PDB file of C-alpha atoms and ligand atoms in Angstrom:
ATOM      1  CA  MET A  14     -27.879  52.245 120.612  1.00 72.00           C
ATOM      2  CA  ASN A  15     -30.831  52.520 123.026  1.00 83.00           C
ATOM      3  CA  THR A  16     -29.501  52.026 126.616  1.00 88.00           C
ATOM      4  CA  LYS A  17     -32.559  49.829 127.295  1.00 94.00           C
ATOM      5  CA  SER A  18     -31.618  47.173 124.754  1.00 97.00           C
ATOM      6  CA  LEU A  19     -30.698  43.755 126.097  1.00 97.00           C
ATOM      7  CA  VAL A  20     -28.259  42.317 123.576  1.00 97.00           C
ATOM      8  CA  SER A  21     -25.910  40.539 126.005  1.00 96.00           C
ATOM      9  CA  ILE A  22     -26.316  39.620 129.570  1.00 95.00           C
ATOM     10  CA  SER A  23     -23.401  41.801 130.387  1.00 94.00           C
ATOM     11  CA  ASP A  24     -25.490  44.737 129.420  1.00 94.00           C
ATOM     12  CA  ILE A  25     -26.963  44.426 132.857  1.00 96.00           C
ATOM     13  CA  GLY A  26     -25.368  44.208 136.233  1.00 96.00           C
ATOM     14  CA  ARG A  27     -26.167  42.434 139.548  1.00 97.00           C
ATOM     15  CA  ASP A  28     -28.649  45.018 140.730  1.00 97.00           C
ATOM     16  CA  GLU A  29     -30.568  45.047 137.493  1.00 97.00           C
ATOM     17  CA  ILE A  30     -30.612  41.321 137.324  1.00 98.00           C
ATOM     18  CA  LEU A  31     -32.091  41.155 140.882  1.00 98.00           C
ATOM     19  CA  SER A  32     -34.576  43.864 140.066  1.00 97.00           C
ATOM     20  CA  LEU A  33     -35.846  41.955 137.030  1.00 98.00           C
ATOM     21  CA  LEU A  34     -36.225  38.795 138.998  1.00 98.00           C
ATOM     22  CA  ASP A  35     -38.312  40.826 141.366  1.00 97.00           C
ATOM     23  CA  THR A  36     -40.511  42.164 138.780  1.00 98.00           C
ATOM     24  CA  ALA A  37     -40.915  38.717 137.173  1.00 98.00           C
ATOM     25  CA  ARG A  38     -42.180  37.550 140.540  1.00 98.00           C
ATOM     26  CA  HIS A  39     -44.793  40.292 140.411  1.00 97.00           C
ATOM     27  CA  PHE A  40     -45.798  39.111 137.067  1.00 98.00           C
ATOM     28  CA  GLU A  41     -46.094  35.603 138.176  1.00 98.00           C
ATOM     29  CA  GLU A  42     -48.526  36.740 140.868  1.00 97.00           C
ATOM     30  CA  ASN A  43     -50.516  38.648 138.214  1.00 96.00           C
ATOM     31  CA  PRO A  44     -49.425  38.521 134.445  1.00 97.00           C
ATOM     32  CA  ASN A  45     -52.366  40.309 133.194  1.00 97.00           C
ATOM     33  CA  ARG A  46     -51.789  43.941 133.501  1.00 96.00           C
ATOM     34  CA  ARG A  47     -52.480  46.542 130.875  1.00 96.00           C
ATOM     35  CA  LEU A  48     -49.066  48.308 130.935  1.00 97.00           C
ATOM     36  CA  LEU A  49     -48.434  48.147 127.233  1.00 98.00           C
ATOM     37  CA  GLU A  50     -51.519  49.907 126.038  1.00 97.00           C
ATOM     38  CA  GLY A  51     -50.905  51.637 122.714  1.00 97.00           C
ATOM     39  CA  LYS A  52     -47.430  49.953 122.299  1.00 98.00           C
ATOM     40  CA  VAL A  53     -46.399  47.750 119.352  1.00 98.00           C
ATOM     41  CA  VAL A  54     -43.665  45.159 119.580  1.00 98.00           C
ATOM     42  CA  ALA A  55     -41.964  43.439 116.748  1.00 98.00           C
ATOM     43  CA  THR A  56     -40.833  39.758 116.961  1.00 98.00           C
ATOM     44  CA  LEU A  57     -38.377  39.157 114.080  1.00 98.00           C
ATOM     45  CA  PHE A  58     -37.399  35.513 114.110  1.00 98.00           C
ATOM     46  CA  PHE A  59     -34.672  34.638 111.430  1.00 97.00           C
ATOM     47  CA  GLU A  60     -34.324  31.188 113.062  1.00 95.00           C
ATOM     48  CA  PRO A  61     -36.934  28.707 114.302  1.00 96.00           C
ATOM     49  CA  SER A  62     -38.376  29.090 117.867  1.00 97.00           C
ATOM     50  CA  THR A  63     -41.411  27.847 119.838  1.00 97.00           C
ATOM     51  CA  ARG A  64     -40.758  29.018 123.467  1.00 97.00           C
ATOM     52  CA  THR A  65     -38.896  32.330 122.869  1.00 98.00           C
ATOM     53  CA  ARG A  66     -41.198  33.788 120.243  1.00 98.00           C
ATOM     54  CA  LEU A  67     -44.431  32.551 121.770  1.00 98.00           C
ATOM     55  CA  SER A  68     -43.591  33.565 125.379  1.00 98.00           C
ATOM     56  CA  PHE A  69     -42.549  37.042 124.187  1.00 98.00           C
ATOM     57  CA  GLU A  70     -45.698  37.369 122.180  1.00 98.00           C
ATOM     58  CA  THR A  71     -47.888  36.131 125.135  1.00 98.00           C
ATOM     59  CA  ALA A  72     -46.115  38.510 127.355  1.00 98.00           C
ATOM     60  CA  VAL A  73     -47.054  41.484 125.131  1.00 98.00           C
ATOM     61  CA  ASN A  74     -50.626  40.160 124.743  1.00 98.00           C
ATOM     62  CA  ARG A  75     -51.098  39.738 128.418  1.00 98.00           C
ATOM     63  CA  LEU A  76     -49.743  43.297 128.975  1.00 98.00           C
ATOM     64  CA  GLY A  77     -52.213  44.832 126.561  1.00 98.00           C
ATOM     65  CA  GLY A  78     -49.807  45.622 123.690  1.00 98.00           C
ATOM     66  CA  ARG A  79     -49.859  44.468 120.079  1.00 98.00           C
ATOM     67  CA  VAL A  80     -47.351  42.272 118.250  1.00 98.00           C
ATOM     68  CA  ILE A  81     -46.243  42.367 114.605  1.00 98.00           C
ATOM     69  CA  GLY A  82     -43.397  40.200 113.016  1.00 98.00           C
ATOM     70  CA  PHE A  83     -42.572  37.129 111.343  1.00 97.00           C
ATOM     71  CA  SER A  84     -41.363  33.566 112.231  1.00 97.00           C
ATOM     72  CA  ASP A  85     -40.060  32.698 108.727  1.00 96.00           C
ATOM     73  CA  ALA A  86     -37.779  35.140 107.054  1.00 96.00           C
ATOM     74  CA  ASN A  87     -38.365  33.589 103.787  1.00 95.00           C
ATOM     75  CA  THR A  88     -41.751  35.395 103.662  1.00 95.00           C
ATOM     76  CA  THR A  89     -40.082  38.748 104.055  1.00 96.00           C
ATOM     77  CA  SER A  90     -37.980  41.060 101.686  1.00 95.00           C
ATOM     78  CA  SER A  91     -34.753  39.688 103.267  1.00 95.00           C
ATOM     79  CA  SER A  92     -35.385  36.828 100.749  1.00 95.00           C
ATOM     80  CA  LYS A  93     -35.132  39.545  97.947  1.00 96.00           C
ATOM     81  CA  GLY A  94     -31.743  40.587  99.375  1.00 96.00           C
ATOM     82  CA  GLU A  95     -32.783  43.287 101.809  1.00 97.00           C
ATOM     83  CA  THR A  96     -29.998  43.908 104.434  1.00 97.00           C
ATOM     84  CA  LEU A  97     -30.419  43.511 108.065  1.00 98.00           C
ATOM     85  CA  LYS A  98     -29.709  47.060 108.527  1.00 98.00           C
ATOM     86  CA  ASP A  99     -32.453  48.156 106.161  1.00 98.00           C
ATOM     87  CA  THR A 100     -35.015  45.622 107.588  1.00 98.00           C
ATOM     88  CA  ILE A 101     -34.287  46.985 111.146  1.00 98.00           C
ATOM     89  CA  LYS A 102     -34.536  50.631 109.982  1.00 98.00           C
ATOM     90  CA  MET A 103     -37.864  49.888 108.371  1.00 97.00           C
ATOM     91  CA  VAL A 104     -39.321  47.977 111.235  1.00 98.00           C
ATOM     92  CA  SER A 105     -38.172  50.764 113.566  1.00 98.00           C
ATOM     93  CA  ASN A 106     -40.657  53.069 111.837  1.00 98.00           C
ATOM     94  CA  TYR A 107     -43.517  50.899 113.050  1.00 98.00           C
ATOM     95  CA  VAL A 108     -42.864  49.748 116.683  1.00 98.00           C
ATOM     96  CA  ASP A 109     -41.646  50.619 120.200  1.00 98.00           C
ATOM     97  CA  LEU A 110     -39.555  47.590 120.692  1.00 98.00           C
ATOM     98  CA  ILE A 111     -37.862  44.958 118.620  1.00 98.00           C
ATOM     99  CA  VAL A 112     -37.224  41.366 119.656  1.00 98.00           C
ATOM    100  CA  MET A 113     -34.978  39.560 117.289  1.00 98.00           C
ATOM    101  CA  ARG A 114     -33.526  36.057 116.911  1.00 98.00           C
ATOM    102  CA  HIS A 115     -30.973  35.605 114.220  1.00 97.00           C
ATOM    103  CA  TYR A 116     -28.506  32.871 113.173  1.00 95.00           C
ATOM    104  CA  LEU A 117     -25.482  35.231 112.973  1.00 96.00           C
ATOM    105  CA  GLU A 118     -23.544  35.822 116.062  1.00 96.00           C
ATOM    106  CA  GLY A 119     -23.396  39.712 116.613  1.00 97.00           C
ATOM    107  CA  ALA A 120     -26.528  40.189 114.539  1.00 98.00           C
ATOM    108  CA  ALA A 121     -28.391  41.500 117.545  1.00 98.00           C
ATOM    109  CA  ARG A 122     -25.608  43.971 118.606  1.00 97.00           C
ATOM    110  CA  TYR A 123     -25.493  45.261 115.018  1.00 98.00           C
ATOM    111  CA  ALA A 124     -29.289  45.662 114.989  1.00 98.00           C
ATOM    112  CA  SER A 125     -29.166  47.694 118.171  1.00 97.00           C
ATOM    113  CA  GLU A 126     -26.533  49.965 116.587  1.00 97.00           C
ATOM    114  CA  VAL A 127     -28.463  50.938 113.688  1.00 97.00           C
ATOM    115  CA  THR A 128     -31.753  51.893 115.392  1.00 97.00           C
ATOM    116  CA  ASP A 129     -32.876  54.028 118.389  1.00 97.00           C
ATOM    117  CA  VAL A 130     -35.578  51.533 119.125  1.00 98.00           C
ATOM    118  CA  PRO A 131     -34.548  49.135 121.992  1.00 98.00           C
ATOM    119  CA  VAL A 132     -33.659  45.735 120.731  1.00 98.00           C
ATOM    120  CA  ILE A 133     -33.922  42.471 122.729  1.00 98.00           C
ATOM    121  CA  ASN A 134     -31.684  39.666 121.649  1.00 98.00           C
ATOM    122  CA  ALA A 135     -33.717  36.473 121.413  1.00 98.00           C
ATOM    123  CA  GLY A 136     -30.613  34.477 120.540  1.00 96.00           C
ATOM    124  CA  ASP A 137     -27.889  35.149 118.023  1.00 96.00           C
ATOM    125  CA  GLY A 138     -26.125  32.167 116.643  1.00 92.00           C
ATOM    126  CA  ALA A 139     -24.014  30.366 119.325  1.00 89.00           C
ATOM    127  CA  ASN A 140     -23.268  33.700 121.124  1.00 93.00           C
ATOM    128  CA  GLN A 141     -25.853  34.863 123.646  1.00 92.00           C
ATOM    129  CA  HIS A 142     -29.537  34.357 124.762  1.00 95.00           C
ATOM    130  CA  PRO A 143     -29.968  36.869 127.567  1.00 97.00           C
ATOM    131  CA  SER A 144     -33.779  36.546 128.064  1.00 98.00           C
ATOM    132  CA  GLN A 145     -33.360  32.732 128.489  1.00 98.00           C
ATOM    133  CA  THR A 146     -30.757  33.502 131.144  1.00 98.00           C
ATOM    134  CA  MET A 147     -33.279  35.663 133.041  1.00 98.00           C
ATOM    135  CA  LEU A 148     -35.743  32.814 133.144  1.00 98.00           C
ATOM    136  CA  ASP A 149     -32.969  30.342 134.004  1.00 98.00           C
ATOM    137  CA  LEU A 150     -31.987  32.691 137.010  1.00 98.00           C
ATOM    138  CA  TYR A 151     -35.577  33.109 137.906  1.00 98.00           C
ATOM    139  CA  SER A 152     -35.995  29.197 137.870  1.00 98.00           C
ATOM    140  CA  ILE A 153     -32.879  28.759 139.888  1.00 98.00           C
ATOM    141  CA  TYR A 154     -33.867  31.223 142.460  1.00 98.00           C
ATOM    142  CA  LYS A 155     -37.351  29.799 142.788  1.00 98.00           C
ATOM    143  CA  THR A 156     -36.020  26.350 143.306  1.00 98.00           C
ATOM    144  CA  GLN A 157     -33.064  26.932 145.335  1.00 98.00           C
ATOM    145  CA  GLY A 158     -34.136  30.122 147.255  1.00 98.00           C
ATOM    146  CA  THR A 159     -30.889  31.838 146.375  1.00 98.00           C
ATOM    147  CA  LEU A 160     -28.564  32.368 143.584  1.00 98.00           C
ATOM    148  CA  GLU A 161     -25.550  32.361 145.764  1.00 98.00           C
ATOM    149  CA  ASN A 162     -22.815  29.583 146.178  1.00 98.00           C
ATOM    150  CA  LEU A 163     -24.551  26.897 143.994  1.00 98.00           C
ATOM    151  CA  THR A 164     -22.925  24.094 142.140  1.00 98.00           C
ATOM    152  CA  ILE A 165     -24.213  24.099 138.609  1.00 98.00           C
ATOM    153  CA  THR A 166     -23.395  21.325 136.180  1.00 98.00           C
ATOM    154  CA  LEU A 167     -23.671  22.230 132.433  1.00 98.00           C
ATOM    155  CA  VAL A 168     -24.017  19.124 130.261  1.00 98.00           C
ATOM    156  CA  GLY A 169     -23.822  18.458 126.381  1.00 95.00           C
ATOM    157  CA  ASP A 170     -23.172  21.099 123.781  1.00 94.00           C
ATOM    158  CA  LEU A 171     -21.261  23.700 125.593  1.00 96.00           C
ATOM    159  CA  LYS A 172     -19.589  25.085 122.428  1.00 93.00           C
ATOM    160  CA  TYR A 173     -22.573  26.164 120.446  1.00 91.00           C
ATOM    161  CA  GLY A 174     -25.028  26.333 123.284  1.00 92.00           C
ATOM    162  CA  ARG A 175     -25.709  30.000 123.667  1.00 92.00           C
ATOM    163  CA  THR A 176     -27.835  29.503 126.698  1.00 95.00           C
ATOM    164  CA  VAL A 177     -24.978  28.169 128.794  1.00 96.00           C
ATOM    165  CA  HIS A 178     -22.655  30.999 127.579  1.00 95.00           C
ATOM    166  CA  SER A 179     -25.155  33.671 128.936  1.00 95.00           C
ATOM    167  CA  LEU A 180     -25.915  31.838 132.197  1.00 97.00           C
ATOM    168  CA  LEU A 181     -22.218  31.325 132.977  1.00 97.00           C
ATOM    169  CA  MET A 182     -21.550  35.150 132.505  1.00 97.00           C
ATOM    170  CA  ALA A 183     -24.630  36.155 134.613  1.00 98.00           C
ATOM    171  CA  MET A 184     -23.664  33.829 137.454  1.00 98.00           C
ATOM    172  CA  ARG A 185     -20.462  35.831 137.994  1.00 97.00           C
ATOM    173  CA  TYR A 186     -22.019  37.764 140.713  1.00 98.00           C
ATOM    174  CA  PHE A 187     -23.216  34.911 142.719  1.00 98.00           C
ATOM    175  CA  ASN A 188     -20.155  32.781 143.535  1.00 98.00           C
ATOM    176  CA  PRO A 189     -20.993  29.661 141.690  1.00 98.00           C
ATOM    177  CA  THR A 190     -18.985  26.532 141.085  1.00 98.00           C
ATOM    178  CA  PHE A 191     -19.447  25.097 137.496  1.00 98.00           C
ATOM    179  CA  ARG A 192     -18.957  21.745 136.153  1.00 98.00           C
ATOM    180  CA  PHE A 193     -18.583  21.460 132.375  1.00 98.00           C
ATOM    181  CA  VAL A 194     -19.682  17.951 131.116  1.00 98.00           C
ATOM    182  CA  ALA A 195     -18.899  17.704 127.367  1.00 96.00           C
ATOM    183  CA  CYS A 196     -16.916  15.786 124.859  1.00 94.00           C
ATOM    184  CA  GLN A 197     -13.732  17.274 123.527  1.00 92.00           C
ATOM    185  CA  GLU A 198     -15.436  18.790 120.343  1.00 91.00           C
ATOM    186  CA  LEU A 199     -18.257  20.410 122.239  1.00 93.00           C
ATOM    187  CA  GLY A 200     -16.386  21.656 125.269  1.00 95.00           C
ATOM    188  CA  MET A 201     -16.690  25.087 126.778  1.00 97.00           C
ATOM    189  CA  PRO A 202     -14.986  27.621 124.483  1.00 96.00           C
ATOM    190  CA  MET A 203     -11.662  29.078 125.661  1.00 97.00           C
ATOM    191  CA  GLU A 204     -13.194  32.659 125.780  1.00 97.00           C
ATOM    192  CA  TYR A 205     -15.700  31.466 128.613  1.00 97.00           C
ATOM    193  CA  LYS A 206     -13.047  29.631 130.455  1.00 98.00           C
ATOM    194  CA  ILE A 207     -10.929  32.802 130.374  1.00 98.00           C
ATOM    195  CA  PHE A 208     -13.954  34.733 131.596  1.00 97.00           C
ATOM    196  CA  CYS A 209     -14.341  32.332 134.514  1.00 98.00           C
ATOM    197  CA  ASP A 210     -10.573  32.826 135.295  1.00 98.00           C
ATOM    198  CA  GLU A 211     -10.990  36.651 135.220  1.00 98.00           C
ATOM    199  CA  ASN A 212     -13.968  36.750 137.360  1.00 97.00           C
ATOM    200  CA  GLY A 213     -12.910  34.082 139.988  1.00 97.00           C
ATOM    201  CA  ILE A 214     -15.474  31.474 138.930  1.00 98.00           C
ATOM    202  CA  ARG A 215     -14.489  28.006 139.862  1.00 98.00           C
ATOM    203  CA  TYR A 216     -14.902  25.312 137.211  1.00 98.00           C
ATOM    204  CA  THR A 217     -13.860  21.833 136.509  1.00 98.00           C
ATOM    205  CA  GLU A 218     -14.165  19.922 133.174  1.00 98.00           C
ATOM    206  CA  HIS A 219     -15.474  16.477 132.821  1.00 98.00           C
ATOM    207  CA  ARG A 220     -15.912  13.840 130.017  1.00 96.00           C
ATOM    208  CA  ASP A 221     -18.004  11.522 132.240  1.00 96.00           C
ATOM    209  CA  PHE A 222     -21.414  12.371 133.359  1.00 97.00           C
ATOM    210  CA  SER A 223     -20.590  10.327 136.616  1.00 97.00           C
ATOM    211  CA  PRO A 224     -22.696   9.716 139.669  1.00 98.00           C
ATOM    212  CA  GLU A 225     -20.242  11.899 141.533  1.00 98.00           C
ATOM    213  CA  VAL A 226     -20.974  14.865 139.392  1.00 98.00           C
ATOM    214  CA  ILE A 227     -24.829  14.258 139.391  1.00 98.00           C
ATOM    215  CA  ASN A 228     -24.999  13.687 143.217  1.00 98.00           C
ATOM    216  CA  SER A 229     -23.085  16.830 144.170  1.00 98.00           C
ATOM    217  CA  SER A 230     -24.967  19.198 141.850  1.00 98.00           C
ATOM    218  CA  ASP A 231     -27.679  21.723 142.894  1.00 98.00           C
ATOM    219  CA  ILE A 232     -28.483  22.368 139.239  1.00 98.00           C
ATOM    220  CA  ILE A 233     -28.079  20.184 136.272  1.00 98.00           C
ATOM    221  CA  TYR A 234     -28.487  22.147 133.047  1.00 98.00           C
ATOM    222  CA  MET A 235     -28.910  19.764 130.185  1.00 98.00           C
ATOM    223  CA  THR A 236     -28.529  21.022 126.648  1.00 96.00           C
ATOM    224  CA  ARG A 237     -29.372  19.749 123.111  1.00 93.00           C
ATOM    225  CA  VAL A 238     -26.508  19.214 120.605  1.00 93.00           C
ATOM    226  CA  GLN A 239     -27.191  21.983 118.174  1.00 86.00           C
ATOM    227  CA  ARG A 240     -27.375  20.118 114.811  1.00 86.00           C
ATOM    228  CA  GLU A 241     -27.924  23.397 112.871  1.00 86.00           C
ATOM    229  CA  ARG A 242     -24.516  24.825 113.907  1.00 85.00           C
ATOM    230  CA  PHE A 243     -22.470  21.653 112.494  1.00 86.00           C
ATOM    231  CA  ALA A 244     -20.839  22.121 109.054  1.00 85.00           C
ATOM    232  CA  ASP A 245     -20.392  18.474 108.917  1.00 88.00           C
ATOM    233  CA  ILE A 246     -23.405  16.312 109.609  1.00 89.00           C
ATOM    234  CA  MET A 247     -21.239  13.189 110.196  1.00 88.00           C
ATOM    235  CA  GLU A 248     -19.639  15.084 113.146  1.00 86.00           C
ATOM    236  CA  TYR A 249     -23.050  15.839 114.534  1.00 89.00           C
ATOM    237  CA  GLU A 250     -24.041  12.130 114.187  1.00 88.00           C
ATOM    238  CA  ARG A 251     -20.838  11.066 116.052  1.00 87.00           C
ATOM    239  CA  VAL A 252     -21.491  13.335 119.098  1.00 86.00           C
ATOM    240  CA  LYS A 253     -25.235  13.802 119.335  1.00 89.00           C
ATOM    241  CA  ASP A 254     -25.984  10.946 121.825  1.00 86.00           C
ATOM    242  CA  LEU A 255     -23.015  11.124 124.129  1.00 89.00           C
ATOM    243  CA  TYR A 256     -24.858  12.630 127.101  1.00 93.00           C
ATOM    244  CA  ASN A 257     -28.184  11.227 128.105  1.00 95.00           C
ATOM    245  CA  LEU A 258     -30.014  11.615 131.471  1.00 98.00           C
ATOM    246  CA  ASN A 259     -32.433   9.000 132.619  1.00 97.00           C
ATOM    247  CA  ASN A 260     -34.372   8.179 135.866  1.00 97.00           C
ATOM    248  CA  SER A 261     -31.919   5.616 137.041  1.00 97.00           C
ATOM    249  CA  MET A 262     -29.156   8.106 137.244  1.00 98.00           C
ATOM    250  CA  LEU A 263     -31.009  10.302 139.729  1.00 98.00           C
ATOM    251  CA  SER A 264     -31.384   8.020 142.786  1.00 97.00           C
ATOM    252  CA  GLY A 265     -28.435   9.601 144.619  1.00 98.00           C
ATOM    253  CA  ALA A 266     -29.213  13.238 143.684  1.00 98.00           C
ATOM    254  CA  ARG A 267     -29.421  15.931 146.355  1.00 98.00           C
ATOM    255  CA  GLU A 268     -32.963  16.714 147.435  1.00 98.00           C
ATOM    256  CA  ASN A 269     -32.780  20.286 146.231  1.00 98.00           C
ATOM    257  CA  MET A 270     -31.338  19.356 142.876  1.00 98.00           C
ATOM    258  CA  ARG A 271     -33.227  20.530 139.803  1.00 98.00           C
ATOM    259  CA  ILE A 272     -32.926  19.572 136.200  1.00 98.00           C
ATOM    260  CA  LEU A 273     -33.073  22.549 133.803  1.00 98.00           C
ATOM    261  CA  HIS A 274     -33.041  22.564 130.039  1.00 98.00           C
ATOM    262  CA  PRO A 275     -33.575  25.390 127.735  1.00 97.00           C
ATOM    263  CA  LEU A 276     -35.601  23.062 125.346  1.00 97.00           C
ATOM    264  CA  PRO A 277     -36.268  21.833 122.812  1.00 95.00           C
ATOM    265  CA  ARG A 278     -34.824  18.497 123.934  1.00 95.00           C
ATOM    266  CA  VAL A 279     -34.204  15.782 121.484  1.00 93.00           C
ATOM    267  CA  ASN A 280     -33.231  12.705 123.429  1.00 91.00           C
ATOM    268  CA  GLU A 281     -30.640  14.052 126.042  1.00 96.00           C
ATOM    269  CA  ILE A 282     -33.371  13.733 128.749  1.00 98.00           C
ATOM    270  CA  ALA A 283     -35.421  10.473 128.803  1.00 97.00           C
ATOM    271  CA  GLN A 284     -39.063  10.765 128.950  1.00 97.00           C
ATOM    272  CA  ASP A 285     -39.158   8.779 132.222  1.00 96.00           C
ATOM    273  CA  VAL A 286     -37.400  11.732 133.906  1.00 98.00           C
ATOM    274  CA  ASP A 287     -40.444  13.990 133.167  1.00 98.00           C
ATOM    275  CA  ASP A 288     -42.230  12.825 136.263  1.00 97.00           C
ATOM    276  CA  ASN A 289     -39.228  12.810 138.459  1.00 98.00           C
ATOM    277  CA  PRO A 290     -39.501  15.463 141.259  1.00 98.00           C
ATOM    278  CA  HIS A 291     -36.107  16.787 140.261  1.00 98.00           C
ATOM    279  CA  ALA A 292     -37.347  17.658 136.658  1.00 98.00           C
ATOM    280  CA  TYR A 293     -38.107  21.320 136.313  1.00 98.00           C
ATOM    281  CA  TYR A 294     -37.818  22.172 132.553  1.00 98.00           C
ATOM    282  CA  PHE A 295     -41.402  22.524 131.893  1.00 98.00           C
ATOM    283  CA  GLU A 296     -41.899  24.936 134.703  1.00 98.00           C
ATOM    284  CA  GLN A 297     -38.767  26.664 133.598  1.00 98.00           C
ATOM    285  CA  ALA A 298     -40.159  27.363 130.208  1.00 98.00           C
ATOM    286  CA  ARG A 299     -43.416  28.770 131.922  1.00 98.00           C
ATOM    287  CA  ASN A 300     -41.240  31.158 134.019  1.00 98.00           C
ATOM    288  CA  GLY A 301     -40.073  32.615 130.594  1.00 98.00           C
ATOM    289  CA  LEU A 302     -43.376  34.444 130.390  1.00 98.00           C
ATOM    290  CA  TYR A 303     -42.756  36.291 133.604  1.00 98.00           C
ATOM    291  CA  ALA A 304     -39.048  36.969 132.996  1.00 98.00           C
ATOM    292  CA  ARG A 305     -39.796  38.323 129.576  1.00 98.00           C
ATOM    293  CA  GLN A 306     -42.670  40.551 130.781  1.00 98.00           C
ATOM    294  CA  ALA A 307     -40.121  42.015 133.182  1.00 98.00           C
ATOM    295  CA  ILE A 308     -37.678  42.373 130.301  1.00 98.00           C
ATOM    296  CA  ILE A 309     -40.109  44.057 128.089  1.00 98.00           C
ATOM    297  CA  CYS A 310     -41.206  46.594 130.812  1.00 98.00           C
ATOM    298  CA  ARG A 311     -37.455  47.410 131.403  1.00 97.00           C
ATOM    299  CA  ALA A 312     -36.851  48.010 127.557  1.00 98.00           C
ATOM    300  CA  LEU A 313     -39.726  50.386 127.443  1.00 97.00           C
ATOM    301  CA  GLY A 314     -39.095  52.174 130.742  1.00 97.00           C
ATOM    302  CA  ILE A 315     -42.339  50.930 132.440  1.00 96.00           C
ATOM    303  CA  THR A 316     -42.226  50.446 136.190  1.00 91.00           C
ATOM    304  CA  ILE A 317     -44.794  48.352 137.961  1.00 87.00           C
ATOM    305  CA  ASN A 318     -46.635  48.902 141.223  1.00 77.00           C
ATOM    306  CA  SER A 319     -47.058  45.501 142.712  1.00 66.00           C
TER     307      SER A 319
HETATM  308  N1   CP B 430     -35.308  27.903 124.771  1.00 52.34           N
HETATM  309  C1   CP B 430     -35.376  28.351 123.568  1.00 52.34           C
HETATM  310  O1   CP B 430     -34.843  29.209 123.013  1.00 52.34           O
HETATM  311  O2   CP B 430     -36.335  27.683 122.865  1.00 52.34           O
HETATM  312  P1   CP B 430     -36.963  27.963 121.396  1.00 52.34           P
HETATM  313  O3   CP B 430     -35.745  27.774 120.407  1.00 52.34           O
HETATM  314  O4   CP B 430     -38.098  27.124 121.196  1.00 52.34           O
HETATM  315  O5   CP B 430     -37.294  29.453 121.457  1.00 52.34           O
END
């Protein structure tokens, strides 16, 4: 496995996280730098995506590199039965870096083990989404001025939401307090609660998305109920609308509080929130470009001079 792969947020420690955030800041000041001249990056998306794929591809383009790849695996030889291993080994013949999203948990780790080319996990099932976490951390830092000692409320699908799993793990370095707001069926999985216990992370669990929870949060991180992960569609229908945020719920929020959402949203954030000063999810998505430029440069061993 290439040590520059980013498969899990646990692959990098506090210092590397902070270094990536600093690099992202440089890219926000100037995203157009020809640092990837002669490099080719593959974006292999076995699951749908708008932001992750397009921001990775924009990142490469703005850095002067080239992109190959697919957004629909049905158009590739995997539809003829080619294994993931063979696909990765073939693509490795052509490129300097692989960015992959896959519906199976562990697929990115497996891919990274069958190639010497660095692999960036762009989401593997309900497991991890580390590049999303870097843009989330960058967004939190930009809006709060710190990553330390924050109260972060995670709302919605905490079972299948890979972004909340990665974020929780990354925050272990920064003394957070988490609130988990979810119904019983979509609560934070036990393995992540054990992770919190082992790493001294405080958390409380809530069924109600109450004013007390909202008004004492620095970050409210909304998530979509992940329909594609449900085996039983009736179960999805039963839980999909349990947690919704609208403008009237925000009147007592802390001034610094910002609403994040990895997007896409369905109806868990009402449209009337979009113009509220607490809303930050569209800016958050824009931060993805800079965070991913930093991640790509790390993977390729490229340092930038501010
Ligand atoms: N946040 C996120 O992963 O969005 P996409 O599914 O559109 O890439």
